[in-house]
CSV table of C-alpha atoms and ligand atoms in Angstrom, one decimal:
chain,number,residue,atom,x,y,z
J,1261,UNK,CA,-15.3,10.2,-8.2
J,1262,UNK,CA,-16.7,9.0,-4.8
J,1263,UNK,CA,-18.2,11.5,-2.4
J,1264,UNK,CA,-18.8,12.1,0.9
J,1265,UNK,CA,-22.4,11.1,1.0
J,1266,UNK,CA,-21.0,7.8,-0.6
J,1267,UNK,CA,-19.3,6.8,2.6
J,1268,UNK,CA,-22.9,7.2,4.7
J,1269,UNK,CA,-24.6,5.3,2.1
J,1270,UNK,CA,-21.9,3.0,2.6
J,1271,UNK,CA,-22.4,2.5,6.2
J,1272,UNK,CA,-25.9,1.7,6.0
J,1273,UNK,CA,-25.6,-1.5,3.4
J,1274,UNK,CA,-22.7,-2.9,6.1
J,1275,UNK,CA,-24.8,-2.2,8.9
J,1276,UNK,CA,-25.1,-5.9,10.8
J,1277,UNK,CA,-23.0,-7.4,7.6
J,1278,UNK,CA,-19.3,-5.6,8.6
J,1279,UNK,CA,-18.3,-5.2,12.3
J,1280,UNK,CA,-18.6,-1.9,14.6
J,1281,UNK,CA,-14.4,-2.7,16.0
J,1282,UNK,CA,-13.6,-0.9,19.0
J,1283,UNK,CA,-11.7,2.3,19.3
J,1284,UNK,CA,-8.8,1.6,21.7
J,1285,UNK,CA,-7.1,4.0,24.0
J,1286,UNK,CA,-3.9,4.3,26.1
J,1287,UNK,CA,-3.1,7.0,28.8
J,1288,UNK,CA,0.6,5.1,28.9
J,1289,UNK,CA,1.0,6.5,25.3
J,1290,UNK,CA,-1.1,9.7,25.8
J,1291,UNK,CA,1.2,10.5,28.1
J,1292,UNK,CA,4.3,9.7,26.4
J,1293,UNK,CA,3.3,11.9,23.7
J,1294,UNK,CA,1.5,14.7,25.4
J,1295,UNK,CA,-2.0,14.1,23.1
J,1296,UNK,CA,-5.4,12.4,23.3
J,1297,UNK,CA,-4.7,9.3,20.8
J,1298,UNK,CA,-7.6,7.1,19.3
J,1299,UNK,CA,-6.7,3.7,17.6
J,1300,UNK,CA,-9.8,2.5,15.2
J,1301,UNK,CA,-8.8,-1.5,16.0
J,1302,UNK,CA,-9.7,-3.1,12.2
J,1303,UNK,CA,-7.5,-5.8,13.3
J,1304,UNK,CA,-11.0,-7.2,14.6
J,1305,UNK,CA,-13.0,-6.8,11.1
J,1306,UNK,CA,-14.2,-9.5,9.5
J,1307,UNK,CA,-11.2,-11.3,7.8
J,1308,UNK,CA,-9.0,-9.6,9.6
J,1309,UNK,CA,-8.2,-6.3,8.0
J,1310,UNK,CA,-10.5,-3.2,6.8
J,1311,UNK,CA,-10.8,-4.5,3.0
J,1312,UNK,CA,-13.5,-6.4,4.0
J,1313,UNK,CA,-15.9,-3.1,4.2
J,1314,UNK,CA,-15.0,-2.0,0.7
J,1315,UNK,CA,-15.4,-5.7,-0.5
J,1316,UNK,CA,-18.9,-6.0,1.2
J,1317,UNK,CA,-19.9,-2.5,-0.4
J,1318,UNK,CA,-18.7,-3.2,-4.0
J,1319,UNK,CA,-20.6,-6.6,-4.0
J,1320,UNK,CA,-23.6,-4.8,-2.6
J,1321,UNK,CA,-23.9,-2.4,-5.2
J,1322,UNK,CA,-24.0,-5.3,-8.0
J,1323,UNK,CA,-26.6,-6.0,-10.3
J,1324,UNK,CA,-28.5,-8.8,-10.3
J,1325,UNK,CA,-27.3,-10.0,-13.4
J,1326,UNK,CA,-23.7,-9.5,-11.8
J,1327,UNK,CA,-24.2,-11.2,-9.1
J,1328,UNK,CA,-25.4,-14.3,-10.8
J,1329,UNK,CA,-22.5,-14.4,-13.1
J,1330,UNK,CA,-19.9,-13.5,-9.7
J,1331,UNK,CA,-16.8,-11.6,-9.5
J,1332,UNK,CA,-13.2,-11.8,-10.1
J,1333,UNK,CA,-10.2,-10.1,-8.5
J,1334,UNK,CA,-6.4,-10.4,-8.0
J,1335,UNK,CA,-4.4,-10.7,-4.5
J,1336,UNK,CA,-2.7,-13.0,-2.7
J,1337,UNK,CA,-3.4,-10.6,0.6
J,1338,UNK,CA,-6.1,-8.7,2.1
J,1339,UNK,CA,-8.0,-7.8,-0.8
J,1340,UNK,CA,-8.7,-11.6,-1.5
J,1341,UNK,CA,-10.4,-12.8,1.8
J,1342,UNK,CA,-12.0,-10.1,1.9
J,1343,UNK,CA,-13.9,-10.4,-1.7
J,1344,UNK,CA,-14.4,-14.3,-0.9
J,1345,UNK,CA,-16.1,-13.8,2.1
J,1346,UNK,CA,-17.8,-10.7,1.3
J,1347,UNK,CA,-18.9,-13.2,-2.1
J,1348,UNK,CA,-20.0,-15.8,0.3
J,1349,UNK,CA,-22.1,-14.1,2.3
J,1350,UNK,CA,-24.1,-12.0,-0.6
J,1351,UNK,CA,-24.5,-15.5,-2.9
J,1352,UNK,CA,-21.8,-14.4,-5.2
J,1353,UNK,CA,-19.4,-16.9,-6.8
J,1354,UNK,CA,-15.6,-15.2,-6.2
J,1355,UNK,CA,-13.0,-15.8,-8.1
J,1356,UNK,CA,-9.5,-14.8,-7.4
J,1357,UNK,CA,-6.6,-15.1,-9.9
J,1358,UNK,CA,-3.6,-15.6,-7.2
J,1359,UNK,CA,0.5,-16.4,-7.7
J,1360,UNK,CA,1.1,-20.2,-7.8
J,1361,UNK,CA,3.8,-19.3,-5.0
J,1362,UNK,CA,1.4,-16.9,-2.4
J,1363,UNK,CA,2.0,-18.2,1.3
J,1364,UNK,CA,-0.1,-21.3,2.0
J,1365,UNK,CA,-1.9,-20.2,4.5
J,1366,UNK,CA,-3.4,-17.0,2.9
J,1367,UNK,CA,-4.4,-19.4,-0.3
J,1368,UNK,CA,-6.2,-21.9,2.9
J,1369,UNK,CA,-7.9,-18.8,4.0
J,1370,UNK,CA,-9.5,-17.8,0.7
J,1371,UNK,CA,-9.9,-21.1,-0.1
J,1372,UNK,CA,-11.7,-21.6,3.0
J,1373,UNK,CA,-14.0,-19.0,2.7
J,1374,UNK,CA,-15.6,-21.3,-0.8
J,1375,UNK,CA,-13.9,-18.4,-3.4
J,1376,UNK,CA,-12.0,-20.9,-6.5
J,1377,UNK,CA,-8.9,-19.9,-6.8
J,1378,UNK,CA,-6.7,-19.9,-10.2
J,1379,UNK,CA,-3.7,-20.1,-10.1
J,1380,UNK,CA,-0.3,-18.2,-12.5
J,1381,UNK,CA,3.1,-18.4,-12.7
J,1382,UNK,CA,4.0,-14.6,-11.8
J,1383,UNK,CA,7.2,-14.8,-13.4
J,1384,UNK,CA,5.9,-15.8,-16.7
J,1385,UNK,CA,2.4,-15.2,-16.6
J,1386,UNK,CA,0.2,-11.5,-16.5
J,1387,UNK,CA,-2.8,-12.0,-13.6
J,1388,UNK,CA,-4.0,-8.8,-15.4
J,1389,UNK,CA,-4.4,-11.0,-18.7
J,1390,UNK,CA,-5.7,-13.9,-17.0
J,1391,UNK,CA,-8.2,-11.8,-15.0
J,1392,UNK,CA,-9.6,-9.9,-18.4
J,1393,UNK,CA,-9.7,-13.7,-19.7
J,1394,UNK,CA,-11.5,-14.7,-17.6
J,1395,UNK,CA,-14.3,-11.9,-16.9
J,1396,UNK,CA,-14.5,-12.1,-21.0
J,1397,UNK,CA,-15.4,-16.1,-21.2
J,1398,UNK,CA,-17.4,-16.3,-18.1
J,1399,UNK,CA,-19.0,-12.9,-17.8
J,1400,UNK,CA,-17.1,-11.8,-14.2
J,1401,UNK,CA,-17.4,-8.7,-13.1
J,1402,UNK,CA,-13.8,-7.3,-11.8
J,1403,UNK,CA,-13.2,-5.8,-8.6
J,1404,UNK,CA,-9.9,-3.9,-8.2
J,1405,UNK,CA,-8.7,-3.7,-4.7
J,1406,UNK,CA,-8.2,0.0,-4.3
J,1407,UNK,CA,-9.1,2.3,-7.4
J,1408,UNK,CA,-12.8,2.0,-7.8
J,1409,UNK,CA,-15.4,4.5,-6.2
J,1410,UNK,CA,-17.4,2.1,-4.2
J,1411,UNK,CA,-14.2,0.4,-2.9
J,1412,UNK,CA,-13.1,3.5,-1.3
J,1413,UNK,CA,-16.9,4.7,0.2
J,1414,UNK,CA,-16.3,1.2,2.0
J,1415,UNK,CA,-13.3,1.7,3.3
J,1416,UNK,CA,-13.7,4.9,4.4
J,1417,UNK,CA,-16.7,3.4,7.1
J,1418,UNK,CA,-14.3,2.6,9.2
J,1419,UNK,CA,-12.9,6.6,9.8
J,1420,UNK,CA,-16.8,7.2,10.1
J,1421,UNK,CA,-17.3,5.0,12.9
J,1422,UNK,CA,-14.2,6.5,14.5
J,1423,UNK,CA,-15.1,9.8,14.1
J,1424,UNK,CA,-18.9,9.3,15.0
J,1425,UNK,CA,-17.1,7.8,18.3
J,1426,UNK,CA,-14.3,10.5,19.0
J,1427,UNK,CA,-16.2,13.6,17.9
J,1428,UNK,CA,-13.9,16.0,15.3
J,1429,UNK,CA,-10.3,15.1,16.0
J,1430,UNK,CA,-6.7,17.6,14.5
J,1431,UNK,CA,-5.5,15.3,12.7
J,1432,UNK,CA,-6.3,11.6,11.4
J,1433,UNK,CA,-3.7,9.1,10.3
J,1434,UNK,CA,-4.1,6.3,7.9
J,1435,UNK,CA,-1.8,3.5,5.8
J,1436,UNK,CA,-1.3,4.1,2.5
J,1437,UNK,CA,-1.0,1.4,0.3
J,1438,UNK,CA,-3.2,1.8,-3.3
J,1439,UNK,CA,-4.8,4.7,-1.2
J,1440,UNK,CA,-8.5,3.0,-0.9
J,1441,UNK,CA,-8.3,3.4,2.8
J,1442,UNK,CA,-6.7,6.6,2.7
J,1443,UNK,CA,-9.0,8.2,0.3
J,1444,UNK,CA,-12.1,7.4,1.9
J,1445,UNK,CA,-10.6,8.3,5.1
J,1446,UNK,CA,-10.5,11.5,3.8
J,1447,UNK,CA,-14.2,11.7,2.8
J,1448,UNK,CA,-15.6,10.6,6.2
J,1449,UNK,CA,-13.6,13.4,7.8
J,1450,UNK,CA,-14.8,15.7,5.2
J,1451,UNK,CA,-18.8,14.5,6.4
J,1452,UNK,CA,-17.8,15.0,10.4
J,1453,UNK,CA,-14.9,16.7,10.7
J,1454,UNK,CA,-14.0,19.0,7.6
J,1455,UNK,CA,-10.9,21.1,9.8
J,1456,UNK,CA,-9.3,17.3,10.3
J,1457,UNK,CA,-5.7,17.5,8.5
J,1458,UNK,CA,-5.4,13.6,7.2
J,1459,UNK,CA,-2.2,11.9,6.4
J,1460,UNK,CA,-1.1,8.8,5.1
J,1461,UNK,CA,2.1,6.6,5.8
J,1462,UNK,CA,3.8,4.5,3.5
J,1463,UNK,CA,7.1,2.0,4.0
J,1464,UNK,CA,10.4,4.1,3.2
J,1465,UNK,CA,11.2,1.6,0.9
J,1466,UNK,CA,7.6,2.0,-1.1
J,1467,UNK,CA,7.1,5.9,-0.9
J,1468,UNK,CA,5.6,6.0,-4.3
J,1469,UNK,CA,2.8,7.7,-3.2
J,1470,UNK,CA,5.1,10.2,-1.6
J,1471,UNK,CA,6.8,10.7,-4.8
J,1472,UNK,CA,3.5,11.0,-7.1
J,1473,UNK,CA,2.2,14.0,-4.8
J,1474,UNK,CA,5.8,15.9,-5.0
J,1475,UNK,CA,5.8,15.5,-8.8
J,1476,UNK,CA,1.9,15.8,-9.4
J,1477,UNK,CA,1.4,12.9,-11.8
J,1478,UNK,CA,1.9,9.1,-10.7
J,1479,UNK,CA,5.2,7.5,-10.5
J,1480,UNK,CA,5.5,4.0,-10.7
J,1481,UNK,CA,8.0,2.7,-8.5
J,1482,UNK,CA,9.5,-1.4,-8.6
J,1483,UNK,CA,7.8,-3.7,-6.1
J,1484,UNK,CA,9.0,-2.5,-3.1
J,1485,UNK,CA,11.0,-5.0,-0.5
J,1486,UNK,CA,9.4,-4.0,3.3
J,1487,UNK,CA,7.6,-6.2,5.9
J,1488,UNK,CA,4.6,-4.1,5.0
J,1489,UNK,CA,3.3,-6.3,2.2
J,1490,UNK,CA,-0.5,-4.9,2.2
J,1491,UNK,CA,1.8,-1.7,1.1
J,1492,UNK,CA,3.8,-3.2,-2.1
J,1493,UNK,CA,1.5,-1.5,-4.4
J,1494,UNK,CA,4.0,0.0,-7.3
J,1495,UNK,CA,1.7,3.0,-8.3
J,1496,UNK,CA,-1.5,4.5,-7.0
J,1497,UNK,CA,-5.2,4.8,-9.0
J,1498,UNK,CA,-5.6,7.2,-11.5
J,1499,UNK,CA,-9.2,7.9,-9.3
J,1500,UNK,CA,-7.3,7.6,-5.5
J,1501,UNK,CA,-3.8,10.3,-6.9
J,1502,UNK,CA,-6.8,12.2,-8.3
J,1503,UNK,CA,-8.5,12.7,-4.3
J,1504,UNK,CA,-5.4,12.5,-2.4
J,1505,UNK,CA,-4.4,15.9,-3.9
J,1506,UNK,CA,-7.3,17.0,-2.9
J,1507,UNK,CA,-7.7,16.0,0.4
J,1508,UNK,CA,-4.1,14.6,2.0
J,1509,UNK,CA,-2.1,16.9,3.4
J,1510,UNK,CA,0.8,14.9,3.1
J,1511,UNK,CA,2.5,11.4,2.9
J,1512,UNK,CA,4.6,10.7,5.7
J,1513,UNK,CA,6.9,7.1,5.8
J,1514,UNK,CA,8.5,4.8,8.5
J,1515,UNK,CA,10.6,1.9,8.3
J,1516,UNK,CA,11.0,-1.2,8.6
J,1517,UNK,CA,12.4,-1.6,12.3
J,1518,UNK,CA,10.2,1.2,13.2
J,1519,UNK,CA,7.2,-1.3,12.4
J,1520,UNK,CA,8.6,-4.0,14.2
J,1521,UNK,CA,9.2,-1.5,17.2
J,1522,UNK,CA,5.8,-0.2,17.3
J,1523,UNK,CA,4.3,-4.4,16.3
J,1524,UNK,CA,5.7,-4.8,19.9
J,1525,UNK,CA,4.4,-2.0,21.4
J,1526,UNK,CA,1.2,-2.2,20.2
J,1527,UNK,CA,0.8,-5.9,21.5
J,1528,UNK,CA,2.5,-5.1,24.9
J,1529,UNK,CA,1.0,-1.7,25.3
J,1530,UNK,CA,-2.8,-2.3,24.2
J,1531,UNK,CA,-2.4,-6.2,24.0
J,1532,UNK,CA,-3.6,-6.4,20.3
J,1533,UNK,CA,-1.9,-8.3,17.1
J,1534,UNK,CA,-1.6,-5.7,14.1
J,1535,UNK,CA,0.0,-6.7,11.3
J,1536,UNK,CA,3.5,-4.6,10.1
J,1537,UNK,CA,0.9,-2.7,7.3
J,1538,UNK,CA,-1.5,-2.1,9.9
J,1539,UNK,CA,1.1,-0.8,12.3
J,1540,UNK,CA,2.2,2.1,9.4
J,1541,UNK,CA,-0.2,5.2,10.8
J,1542,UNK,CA,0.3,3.9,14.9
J,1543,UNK,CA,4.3,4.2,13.9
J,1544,UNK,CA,4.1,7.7,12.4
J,1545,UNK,CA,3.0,8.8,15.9
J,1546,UNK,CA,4.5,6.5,18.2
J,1547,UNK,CA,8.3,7.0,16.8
J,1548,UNK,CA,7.8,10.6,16.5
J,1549,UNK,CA,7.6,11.1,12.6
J,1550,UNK,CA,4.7,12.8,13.0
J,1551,UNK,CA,4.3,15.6,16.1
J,1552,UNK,CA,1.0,15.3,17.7
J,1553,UNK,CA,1.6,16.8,20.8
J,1554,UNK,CA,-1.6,18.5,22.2
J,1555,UNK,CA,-3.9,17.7,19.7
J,1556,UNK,CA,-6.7,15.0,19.2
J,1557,UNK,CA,-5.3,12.3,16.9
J,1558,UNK,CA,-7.2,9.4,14.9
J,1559,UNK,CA,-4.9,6.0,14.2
J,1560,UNK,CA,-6.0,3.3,12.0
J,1561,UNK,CA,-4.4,0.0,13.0
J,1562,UNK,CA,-5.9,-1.3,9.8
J,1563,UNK,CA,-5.2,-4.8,9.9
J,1564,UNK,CA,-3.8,-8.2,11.7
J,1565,UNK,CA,-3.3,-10.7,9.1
J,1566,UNK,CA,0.2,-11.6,10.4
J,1567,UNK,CA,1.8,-15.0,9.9
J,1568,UNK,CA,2.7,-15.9,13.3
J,1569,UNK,CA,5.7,-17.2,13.3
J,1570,UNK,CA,7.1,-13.7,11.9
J,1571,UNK,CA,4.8,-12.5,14.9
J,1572,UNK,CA,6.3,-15.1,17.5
J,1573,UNK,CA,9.9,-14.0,16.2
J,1574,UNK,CA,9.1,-10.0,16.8
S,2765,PLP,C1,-4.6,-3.2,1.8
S,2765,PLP,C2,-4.1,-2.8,3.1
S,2765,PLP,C3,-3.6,-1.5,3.3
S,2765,PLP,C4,-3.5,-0.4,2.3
S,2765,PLP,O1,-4.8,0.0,1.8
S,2765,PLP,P1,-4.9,0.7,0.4
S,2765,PLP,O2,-6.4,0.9,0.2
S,2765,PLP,O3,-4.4,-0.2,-0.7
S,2765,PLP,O4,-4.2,2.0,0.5
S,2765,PLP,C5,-3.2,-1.1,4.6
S,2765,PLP,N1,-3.3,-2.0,5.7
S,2765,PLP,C6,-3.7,-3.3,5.5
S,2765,PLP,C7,-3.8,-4.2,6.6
S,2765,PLP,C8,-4.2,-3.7,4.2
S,2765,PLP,O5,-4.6,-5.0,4.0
């Protein structure tokens, strides 16, 4: 189980390797909600989304031998750039076991960044088999994209930087997909701001993690259909349900339309492209799901990976 010491060690391997991204501010939404809001703007990590600091830390904390041998992961999102560019830049071969149908232009952007890709048939074929395959005949080591301890420390950088910036803040907000980001949210505030309340937001129509904190154990839930797709995770970590019980207050979720709405808002308000998964947290407070009024509130807009034709459509 990470700790909070975990996510300062953290910080200091991606210092000069992962970005410092700005913390944005409005006083057109302060004033429409009556609080003092601070957006942590990952939409300007490297790759284009938060992964790659959890990515960057996991590949750090390799062996030699490991890194000699490379790594191996499955995604066709987020979790993929970031481990092939993370891999590049450490000397580590990547390689990423990704659906034979994943949208072209996220299989150009791993591609690009020198990780091989292999390719499955996701209707006939388990990327879970293929991935213990291939770690078994070529010695890979695998990297899962949420439930692993040095995953989370990385991730939860980016709520260090924000709170190193802000001071301690009421309440901090994060997207909740696997829970990576969410969980190690949750440690940073512990480091600098232990009276923080922290909340996650899921889609509506992927509020597993919702439904594994009411029931206390994890429910598994189809793959859900929302714009959000860094959130279609179908079950959380046995290691991140373990810490959100811990240290989530609670799991809030928003729509759909109230993505889109806030997509727009974001770009014409604070001029700046988040993606519908990194809009989740900015739409809990923006539409109201969430009451903030007179307190000091923490956003992640955790990503901007947005194909943009969807975005020119919005
Ligand atoms: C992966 C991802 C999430 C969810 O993160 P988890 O660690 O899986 O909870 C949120 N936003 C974006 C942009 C992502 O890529």
């Amino acid at each position: 189980m990470p700790e909070p010491e975990d996510v300062r060690s953290a910080s200091v391997r991606l210092a000069g390797l992962a970005h410092r991204t700005p913390v944005l501010t409005s006083r057109m939404f302060d004033q429409r909600l009556g609080a003092e809001l601070f957006f942590k703007a990952e939409t300007f990590q490297r790759s284009g989304a938060f992964k790659f600091r959890g990515a960057a830390n996991a590949i750090a904390r390799l062996s030699d031998e490991q890194r000699r041998r490379g790594v191996v992961a499955f995604s066709s999102g987020n979790h993929a750039q970031a481990m092939a560019l993370a891999g590049r830049l450490a000397g580590v071969p990547v390689v990423i076991v990704m659906p034979a149908d994943a949208p072209a232009i996220k299989r150009a952007a791993t591609a690009g960044y020198g990780a091989e890709i292999v390719s499955y048939d996701r209707y006939t074929e388990d990327r879970q088999e293929i991935g213990a395959r291939l770690a078994a005949e070529r010695g890979l080591t695998l990297i899962p994209p949420f439930n692993h301890p040095d995953i989370i420390a990385g991730q939860g950088t980016a709520a260090l930087e924000l709170l190193e910036e802000t001071g301690p803040l009421d309440i901090l907000l994060a997207p909740l997909g696997g829970g990576g980001l969410l969980c190690g949210t949750a440690l940073a505030v512990a480091l600098l701001s232990p009276g923080c309340t922290v909340i996650g937001v899921e889609p509506e129509a992927g509020n597993d993690g919702q439904q594994s904190l009411a029931a206390e154990r994890i429910v598994t839930i189809p793959v859900p259909q929302t714009l959000a797709d860094g959130a279609q995770t179908t079950a959380l970590g046995d290691l991140t349900f373990a810490m959100m019980r811990d240290r989530v207050a609670k799991i809030v979720t928003v729509t759909d339309a109230q993505l889109l709405r806030v997509m727009r808002d974001l770009a014409e308000r604070m001029k700046v492209v988040v993606e519908p998964t990194g809009c989740l947290a900015a739409a809990a407070v923006l539409e109201g799901v969430v009451d903030v009024r007179g307190k000091r509130a923490g956003i992640i807009l955790s990503g901007g990976n947005v194909d943009v034709s969807l975005y020119g459509r919005v």
